[in-house]
Amino acid sequence: MYIAITKQHQGENFNGSVRDFVKYLEKENEDKSPELQQHFFDQYNDGISAEEVISEIDNNTARLGKKDPKFYSIVVSPSKGELRAIGNDPEKLREYTREIMKDYVACFYRDRKVNVDDIKYYAKIERERTFKGTDKEIRENQPYATKILELKKEVARIERGASKGNIKSIKKEIDRLEEDAPHKIGGKRIVRGMKKEGMQTHVHIIVSRTDAINSYSLSPGAKFKESTTVLNGVPQKQGFHRDKFYQAVEKTFDKKFGYKRNFVETYKARNMLDKDPKRFLAMLAGLPTTEKQVAFKMLFKAGINVPTIPTNKVQLAYKALMKFKRGVETAISSGSIGV
C-alpha cells in the first residue's frame, strides 16, 4: 500500500480554489457513459458532484492565511496483489477509504479526540494510470526516444530544403529504433502519458485543512507528531503522526480483507530500507523460508536483482547495497510492489 500526502501546491500549483484540482480528477470521466463514470464520495454519501466539492472545500477556509494550504491531497495506491485480493472492486475500495479516514483522524494530536465527523473530505476512485518520466519504462526508453526525435527533426529539415539527406534511409533507422526500444505496449514504444496495463485502481482524497465546521485547523503536514504550544496563555496540543497513519492503513486493509502481507510490502520494511538498508537486507535474509521465497519473487517481478545474503551475516559492498536500495525504492514508487 503506497500512501502520499501532499499540500495543495506540491506537484501542481493549485493556489486558491480547489477547482483546478477537481477538474484534473474529473479527466477520467471524459467520453465515458454515465454508468461507467466514477463520482466523488465522502464518509456517508456517494455520487457527489464536482461543483459541490469545489463549493464545500473553497468555503471551508476560515482562520487560514493567504499562504496556508487550503486542502491536502491524499493518494491511496494499493499494490496489484492488494487489488487482486479485493477483486479490483471499486465498492470495496470505497468502503476501505471510509475506514482509513477513521485511521487518519486518530493520528491527530489534540486536546480532545478527533473523529471522522470532524473533517471535511471528498474522495474519488480512478481506474487508470499513465506513464511518467520517473517510471523505469520511460527512463530506459529515453535514449531511443531522444535519437528518434533527432532523426524526425532531420527529416523535417530535409523536407523544407534546409538540409540534405536520404529521407527513406532515415525513416528506416527510425523504424529500427522503435523496434529496438525495450518497453512496448501493443507493439508501440511506451511514452509519457500512455496508459499503463493491468489493474491500476487507486483513490484520490481531497481533505480540507480546516475542520468540518470551519473553526480550527487540522493539518497532516504538521512538523511534529506530538507537540504543545501556548496560545493566549493556554497550552494546546498539536501534531500529526504520519508513521502511525501509514501503518494503520495496512492493518485496516489486512484485517478487513484477510490479506496476508509479506515483509517487503510493509511500511515498516520501506522505512527500514530508507534508514538502515543493511538491517533491511538482514531482515529479508532472516525471513522464514516460504515468506522469503514470496518476498524474493515479488522483488524479481519488480525487476530487482536481489544479492546473495548470508542468513547470519550481511556483508555487501556499499555500491551494491545502494543499487539494491534504489531498485526497491523505484519499484515501490511505481507500484510494482505495493509497500
XYZ file of C-alpha atoms in Angstrom:
339
model
C 0.000 0.000 0.000
C 1.504 3.308 -1.057
C 0.143 6.477 0.579
C 1.147 10.005 -0.408
C 0.043 13.140 1.457
C 0.768 16.494 -0.176
C -0.347 20.059 0.395
C -2.127 21.809 -2.436
C 0.822 23.493 -4.105
C 3.035 20.431 -4.366
C 3.172 18.809 -7.785
C 0.740 21.282 -9.308
C 0.308 24.929 -8.369
C -3.263 24.778 -7.066
C -3.380 28.186 -5.400
C -6.682 29.439 -4.019
C -9.606 27.413 -5.300
C -9.704 23.634 -5.414
C -11.400 23.916 -8.825
C -8.335 23.107 -10.938
C -7.561 20.029 -8.871
C -11.151 18.790 -9.091
C -11.096 19.389 -12.842
C -7.901 17.335 -13.050
C -9.553 14.464 -11.148
C -12.574 14.586 -13.450
C -10.428 13.884 -16.521
C -11.022 10.140 -16.380
C -14.782 10.606 -16.752
C -14.377 12.311 -20.123
C -16.006 10.424 -23.018
C -17.422 7.783 -20.655
C -21.090 6.913 -20.386
C -22.733 7.891 -17.049
C -22.838 4.312 -15.732
C -19.059 3.958 -16.178
C -18.128 7.260 -14.545
C -16.703 7.492 -11.036
C -18.031 10.292 -8.837
C -16.868 11.848 -5.593
C -17.936 10.405 -2.254
C -17.473 11.240 1.434
C -17.941 9.296 4.647
C -21.687 8.840 4.166
C -22.654 9.874 0.635
C -21.966 8.672 -2.909
C -22.455 10.478 -6.213
C -21.294 13.906 -5.038
C -20.902 16.395 -7.880
C -17.678 18.204 -8.699
C -19.346 21.570 -8.136
C -20.394 20.571 -4.627
C -16.828 19.510 -3.820
C -15.482 22.842 -5.060
C -18.046 24.841 -3.102
C -17.589 22.911 0.151
C -13.774 22.986 0.125
C -13.464 26.610 -1.062
C -15.874 27.845 1.595
C -14.169 25.991 4.417
C -11.057 28.126 4.856
C -11.751 30.290 7.932
C -8.701 31.239 10.048
C -6.281 30.335 7.246
C -3.710 32.792 5.942
C -3.062 33.557 2.280
C -0.018 31.288 2.214
C -1.607 28.419 4.142
C -2.636 25.291 2.188
C -6.432 25.232 1.899
C -6.584 21.487 1.373
C -4.386 18.408 1.256
C -4.291 15.595 -1.279
C -4.064 12.000 -0.092
C -3.408 9.333 -2.737
C -4.081 5.720 -1.767
C -2.430 3.278 -4.178
C -3.000 -0.424 -3.483
C -0.498 -2.851 -4.975
C -1.530 -5.302 -7.670
C -1.621 -8.038 -5.019
C -3.927 -5.974 -2.835
C -6.179 -5.185 -5.789
C -6.370 -8.876 -6.647
C -7.334 -9.598 -3.038
C -10.417 -7.392 -3.378
C -11.173 -8.382 -6.978
C -10.307 -4.847 -8.128
C -13.760 -3.938 -6.783
C -14.302 -0.154 -6.515
C -17.064 -0.656 -3.949
C -14.664 -2.462 -1.612
C -12.102 0.267 -2.167
C -14.761 2.851 -1.311
C -15.532 1.011 1.938
C -11.829 0.806 2.705
C -11.360 4.530 2.107
C -14.054 5.318 4.658
C -12.316 3.075 7.186
C -8.870 4.609 6.740
C -10.250 8.112 7.163
C -11.065 6.977 10.702
C -7.398 5.977 10.985
C -6.464 9.403 9.617
C -8.282 11.426 12.282
C -6.972 9.126 15.030
C -3.440 10.284 14.203
C -4.021 13.936 15.131
C -2.626 15.008 18.499
C -5.209 17.341 20.026
C -6.677 18.235 23.407
C -9.782 16.277 22.517
C -10.244 13.203 20.379
C -10.771 13.978 16.690
C -13.381 11.790 14.972
C -14.238 11.312 11.339
C -17.200 13.717 11.533
C -14.761 16.498 12.446
C -13.212 16.547 8.975
C -14.439 17.519 5.528
C -13.151 15.295 2.766
C -14.134 14.086 -0.698
C -12.659 11.036 -2.421
C -12.690 9.730 -5.974
C -11.656 6.352 -7.374
C -9.639 6.226 -10.580
C -9.110 3.079 -12.651
C -6.285 4.252 -14.898
C -2.686 5.463 -14.620
C -0.347 6.898 -17.214
C 3.419 6.612 -17.540
C 5.517 9.384 -16.003
C 9.112 10.409 -16.577
C 10.217 8.669 -13.375
C 8.918 5.256 -14.473
C 11.517 2.639 -15.366
C 9.949 2.073 -18.790
C 10.252 5.745 -19.729
C 13.797 6.073 -18.405
C 15.034 3.004 -20.270
C 13.242 4.025 -23.473
C 14.600 7.587 -23.287
C 17.839 7.077 -25.298
C 15.748 5.685 -28.163
C 13.194 8.489 -27.835
C 15.945 11.123 -27.975
C 17.511 9.636 -31.113
C 14.107 9.203 -32.801
C 13.269 12.862 -32.129
C 16.619 13.974 -33.578
C 16.020 11.926 -36.725
C 12.463 13.247 -37.147
C 13.816 16.796 -36.907
C 16.386 15.917 -39.559
C 13.604 14.628 -41.846
C 11.706 17.900 -41.333
C 14.809 19.937 -42.244
C 15.313 17.914 -45.420
C 11.643 18.274 -46.407
C 11.784 22.070 -46.131
C 15.075 22.232 -48.027
C 17.238 23.339 -45.085
C 19.343 20.178 -45.200
C 20.258 17.305 -47.486
C 19.903 13.606 -46.853
C 18.143 10.351 -47.659
C 14.696 10.520 -46.049
C 13.951 6.885 -46.826
C 17.135 5.765 -45.079
C 16.439 7.968 -42.027
C 12.878 6.659 -41.697
C 14.234 3.119 -41.867
C 16.547 3.947 -38.947
C 13.604 5.424 -37.013
C 11.681 2.175 -37.553
C 14.662 0.188 -36.283
C 14.922 2.299 -33.116
C 11.181 1.927 -32.494
C 11.585 -1.830 -32.786
C 14.658 -1.954 -30.527
C 13.164 0.137 -27.711
C 12.981 -2.221 -24.712
C 9.497 -1.357 -23.446
C 6.343 -1.509 -25.564
C 2.596 -1.961 -25.225
C 0.751 -3.482 -28.166
C 3.886 -3.186 -30.260
C 4.197 0.565 -29.617
C 7.053 2.171 -27.726
C 5.959 3.321 -24.252
C 5.968 7.107 -23.976
C 4.885 9.579 -21.328
C 1.137 9.828 -20.997
C 0.467 6.318 -22.337
C -1.974 4.304 -20.216
C -0.497 1.533 -18.097
C -1.693 -2.038 -18.491
C -3.275 -4.159 -15.795
C -5.074 -3.116 -12.635
C -4.257 0.496 -11.781
C -7.136 1.375 -9.444
C -6.326 3.989 -6.796
C -8.036 6.683 -4.725
C -7.597 10.461 -4.646
C -8.798 12.167 -1.470
C -9.229 15.919 -1.027
C -9.298 16.830 2.649
C -9.884 20.358 3.921
C -7.186 21.934 6.082
C -9.966 23.286 8.321
C -12.335 21.096 10.326
C -15.889 20.399 9.124
C -17.439 23.351 10.974
C -14.772 25.792 9.838
C -13.440 26.521 13.324
C -9.890 25.128 13.681
C -7.013 23.757 11.631
C -6.264 20.065 11.112
C -3.050 19.790 9.145
C -1.487 16.416 8.249
C 1.563 18.449 7.233
C 2.455 19.287 10.837
C 6.202 19.125 11.527
C 5.758 17.273 14.799
C 3.994 14.077 15.806
C 3.170 15.496 19.204
C 3.877 18.995 20.474
C 2.367 21.569 22.810
C 2.210 25.305 22.121
C 0.893 28.139 24.253
C -1.778 30.367 22.693
C -3.088 33.300 24.749
C -1.607 31.663 27.821
C -3.381 28.352 27.208
C -1.369 25.183 26.320
C -2.635 23.479 23.164
C -1.699 20.088 21.728
C -0.672 19.956 18.065
C 0.741 17.400 15.653
C 0.055 14.563 13.223
C 1.655 11.109 13.419
C 2.285 10.073 9.793
C 4.088 6.833 10.594
C 1.160 5.748 12.744
C -1.239 6.525 9.876
C 0.808 4.642 7.268
C 0.954 1.556 9.463
C -2.727 1.800 10.398
C -3.932 1.760 6.779
C -2.070 -1.523 6.194
C -3.527 -3.119 9.311
C -7.024 -1.954 8.348
C -6.688 -3.484 4.866
C -5.298 -6.768 6.189
C -7.994 -7.106 8.836
C -10.875 -6.073 6.588
C -9.962 -8.283 3.633
C -7.948 -11.091 5.267
C -4.803 -10.115 3.382
C -1.531 -11.885 4.219
C 1.070 -9.134 3.885
C 4.652 -10.058 3.036
C 7.567 -8.294 4.745
C 8.590 -6.363 1.607
C 5.056 -4.959 1.310
C 5.056 -3.335 4.728
C 5.628 0.285 5.641
C 7.997 -0.975 8.321
C 10.201 -2.522 5.629
C 10.107 0.605 3.482
C 11.058 2.775 6.437
C 13.841 0.377 7.408
C 15.176 0.364 3.853
C 15.388 4.153 3.932
C 17.040 4.450 7.339
C 19.030 1.226 7.659
C 19.358 -0.727 4.373
C 21.762 -3.264 5.864
C 19.213 -4.148 8.507
C 16.548 -4.384 5.792
C 18.638 -6.950 3.914
C 19.361 -8.843 7.126
C 15.642 -8.979 7.937
C 14.919 -10.139 4.396
C 17.514 -12.889 4.689
C 16.161 -13.990 8.063
C 12.552 -14.490 6.973
C 11.031 -17.986 7.210
C 11.762 -19.937 4.018
C 8.275 -19.702 2.493
C 7.873 -15.990 3.231
C 11.396 -15.309 1.958
C 10.617 -17.098 -1.314
C 7.487 -14.962 -1.759
C 9.466 -11.800 -0.960
C 12.183 -12.637 -3.493
C 9.552 -13.474 -6.094
C 7.900 -10.077 -5.566
C 11.239 -8.302 -5.919
C 12.150 -10.339 -9.013
C 8.826 -9.491 -10.691
C 9.529 -5.832 -9.976
C 12.815 -6.165 -11.883
C 15.076 -6.040 -8.818
C 18.194 -8.187 -8.616
C 18.467 -9.476 -5.061
C 22.079 -10.046 -3.946
C 23.026 -13.286 -2.226
C 22.731 -12.621 1.507
C 24.084 -14.976 4.178
C 21.366 -15.502 6.762
C 23.569 -14.776 9.765
C 25.866 -12.131 8.309
C 25.257 -9.394 5.743
C 28.484 -8.321 4.035
C 27.814 -6.402 0.843
C 29.806 -3.721 -0.881
C 28.344 -0.269 -0.304
C 27.732 0.366 -4.017
C 25.865 -2.935 -4.430
C 23.793 -2.202 -1.345
C 22.830 1.261 -2.587
C 21.999 -0.082 -6.046
C 19.633 -2.605 -4.494
C 18.109 0.128 -2.298
C 17.454 2.359 -5.312
C 15.866 -0.543 -7.170
C 13.442 -1.279 -4.357
C 12.586 2.404 -3.914
C 11.833 2.754 -7.624
C 9.613 -0.328 -7.581
C 7.773 0.978 -4.525
C 7.086 4.401 -6.022
C 5.911 2.953 -9.338
C 3.594 0.465 -7.645
C 5.463 -2.638 -8.841
C 5.447 -3.841 -5.262
C 2.903 -2.230 -3.021
C 4.906 -1.230 0.007
